[in-house]
XYZ file of C-alpha atoms in Angstrom:
203
model
C 0.000 0.000 0.000
C 1.360 3.427 -0.910
C 2.087 6.032 1.735
C -0.512 8.343 0.202
C -3.182 5.654 0.368
C -2.193 4.791 3.917
C -2.452 8.447 4.931
C -5.966 8.598 3.524
C -7.165 6.254 6.282
C -8.137 7.576 9.713
C -7.397 4.256 11.435
C -3.787 4.131 12.638
C -1.384 1.809 10.840
C -1.130 -0.690 13.692
C -4.897 -1.119 13.761
C -5.001 -1.435 9.969
C -2.464 -4.240 10.170
C -4.221 -5.979 13.069
C -7.643 -5.982 11.448
C -6.737 -6.335 7.780
C -3.238 -6.540 6.287
C -1.643 -8.944 8.770
C -4.823 -10.784 9.755
C -5.033 -14.292 8.359
C -7.237 -17.354 8.563
C -5.676 -19.458 11.310
C -5.383 -23.212 10.993
C -3.718 -23.992 14.327
C -4.165 -22.491 17.782
C -2.473 -22.470 21.163
C -4.192 -23.926 24.229
C -4.913 -20.472 25.659
C -8.644 -20.303 26.412
C -11.067 -17.819 24.904
C -13.324 -16.428 27.614
C -17.000 -15.570 27.588
C -15.970 -12.021 28.482
C -13.908 -11.779 25.312
C -16.780 -13.019 23.163
C -19.217 -10.632 24.821
C -16.817 -7.734 24.219
C -16.551 -8.796 20.567
C -20.327 -8.886 20.217
C -20.787 -5.489 21.866
C -18.386 -4.078 19.275
C -19.750 -5.753 16.149
C -23.489 -5.572 16.834
C -23.513 -2.274 14.948
C -22.992 -3.920 11.559
C -25.123 -2.247 8.859
C -28.145 -4.307 7.856
C -31.361 -3.728 5.927
C -34.170 -2.483 8.173
C -31.788 -2.925 11.115
C -32.604 -6.621 11.023
C -30.330 -8.789 13.154
C -30.594 -12.387 11.966
C -27.174 -13.528 13.212
C -27.209 -16.182 15.933
C -24.035 -17.537 17.542
C -23.634 -20.921 19.211
C -20.415 -21.242 21.230
C -19.235 -24.844 21.239
C -17.266 -25.357 24.456
C -18.074 -28.777 25.878
C -16.435 -32.011 24.669
C -19.908 -33.356 23.915
C -20.786 -30.313 21.847
C -17.472 -30.471 20.014
C -18.057 -34.132 19.142
C -21.521 -33.317 17.836
C -20.086 -30.587 15.616
C -16.979 -32.355 14.331
C -19.002 -35.231 12.899
C -20.550 -32.762 10.448
C -17.295 -31.076 9.399
C -15.474 -31.911 6.177
C -12.527 -34.255 6.698
C -9.994 -31.480 6.177
C -11.610 -29.385 8.922
C -12.180 -32.055 11.575
C -8.775 -31.951 13.313
C -8.493 -28.182 13.620
C -12.101 -27.882 14.776
C -11.404 -30.512 17.426
C -8.301 -28.672 18.651
C -9.378 -25.011 18.602
C -9.897 -23.405 22.037
C -13.358 -22.208 21.000
C -15.623 -22.820 18.026
C -18.525 -20.581 17.089
C -21.371 -21.659 14.825
C -22.731 -18.609 13.018
C -26.266 -19.008 11.741
C -29.068 -16.886 10.335
C -32.430 -16.864 12.090
C -34.992 -16.918 9.294
C -37.660 -15.705 11.723
C -35.783 -12.478 12.500
C -38.808 -10.460 11.396
C -40.521 -10.978 14.746
C -37.915 -8.635 16.274
C -38.318 -5.857 13.700
C -41.014 -3.857 15.547
C -38.603 -3.339 18.479
C -35.418 -3.045 16.415
C -36.932 -0.687 13.846
C -39.456 1.318 15.875
C -39.583 4.030 13.218
C -41.060 1.554 10.719
C -42.584 -1.415 12.594
C -44.854 -2.285 9.673
C -41.772 -3.527 7.759
C -42.279 -6.879 9.486
C -45.458 -7.612 7.554
C -44.893 -5.406 4.535
C -41.632 -7.005 3.404
C -41.113 -10.230 5.333
C -44.437 -12.020 5.573
C -43.256 -14.676 3.080
C -40.587 -17.226 4.034
C -38.520 -16.968 0.791
C -38.100 -13.216 1.292
C -36.997 -13.753 4.885
C -34.499 -16.469 3.972
C -32.902 -14.364 1.246
C -32.641 -11.330 3.490
C -31.407 -13.315 6.494
C -28.683 -14.937 4.383
C -27.331 -11.648 3.043
C -27.607 -9.605 6.223
C -26.464 -12.470 8.438
C -23.374 -12.774 6.230
C -22.686 -9.059 6.730
C -22.899 -9.588 10.468
C -20.658 -12.644 10.230
C -18.000 -10.591 8.442
C -18.113 -8.029 11.223
C -17.852 -10.837 13.785
C -14.610 -12.059 12.227
C -13.150 -8.546 12.268
C -14.243 -8.268 15.903
C -12.362 -11.452 16.749
C -9.251 -9.854 15.254
C -9.878 -6.659 17.253
C -9.732 -8.767 20.421
C -6.207 -9.886 19.500
C -7.439 -13.338 18.524
C -7.309 -15.247 15.255
C -10.336 -16.566 13.402
C -10.522 -19.644 11.227
C -13.841 -19.353 9.363
C -14.952 -22.449 7.449
C -17.797 -23.459 5.181
C -16.617 -27.026 4.692
C -19.336 -28.912 6.532
C -22.679 -30.649 6.154
C -24.991 -27.669 6.563
C -28.124 -29.771 6.825
C -26.501 -31.872 9.533
C -25.403 -28.850 11.592
C -28.783 -27.167 11.212
C -30.526 -30.268 12.494
C -27.960 -31.022 15.220
C -27.786 -27.572 16.791
C -31.048 -25.886 15.891
C -33.529 -28.556 14.880
C -36.376 -26.137 14.374
C -36.073 -25.553 10.643
C -35.862 -21.826 11.286
C -32.081 -21.374 11.213
C -29.459 -21.683 8.469
C -25.787 -22.133 9.312
C -23.561 -19.495 7.682
C -20.082 -20.462 8.870
C -18.180 -22.342 11.545
C -15.384 -20.252 13.056
C -12.451 -21.565 15.069
C -11.227 -18.904 17.517
C -8.080 -18.524 19.605
C -4.484 -17.408 19.698
C -2.644 -18.612 16.581
C -0.444 -21.637 17.091
C 2.608 -23.013 15.338
C 2.478 -22.857 11.526
C -0.952 -21.280 11.756
C -0.878 -19.577 8.369
C -0.915 -20.745 4.789
C 1.005 -18.504 2.361
C -0.888 -15.324 1.548
C -2.856 -15.742 -1.676
C -3.017 -12.928 -4.246
C -5.730 -10.292 -4.230
C -7.133 -8.442 -7.213
C -5.676 -4.979 -7.805
C -7.716 -1.819 -7.348
C -8.056 -1.245 -11.111
C -9.363 -4.784 -11.568
C -12.190 -4.204 -9.125
C -13.140 -0.531 -9.159
C -14.698 1.375 -12.041
C -16.050 4.892 -12.172
C -19.095 5.915 -14.215
């Protein structure tokens, strides 16, 4: 990144590196625990993610117990089983497809949005998927802000996890995220990113 571009950002360089440039998907972790207080602090920071109609479909299941970990690992892809078993904490991020029931309190300026836009299940599922994914992205950045590493994964049997941990047909898993301090050989080599001119156009 050029000095001029770096100077255009309000966030100091150390924070830029922590949250973005040096942050990586971790594949190994130390044994240092991740506390409930850390996760609550992360949530209190990232709950302000921008969403349509201020909907908040994201739901987080923290998998801490050996029994819970065993239930989860059986649904992970083979390449993700070992690291999910070993991570200090695993979070299942899911979208609540019945988020619309909360809209009258979360969007008091427009409570009729609940019935006007989200009375049909397909509309709710589509909106929950997109806005839940926005919230999930913020969650990962929040993990980094806590000085932790995140290992988000989508290699799993989604139907199996939905049934195992929710079982109500009203939730859709978005990602499984391993969380902790990075361990030995935690990082794969950094893969390339598209250049600015390959992504941005002006009209």
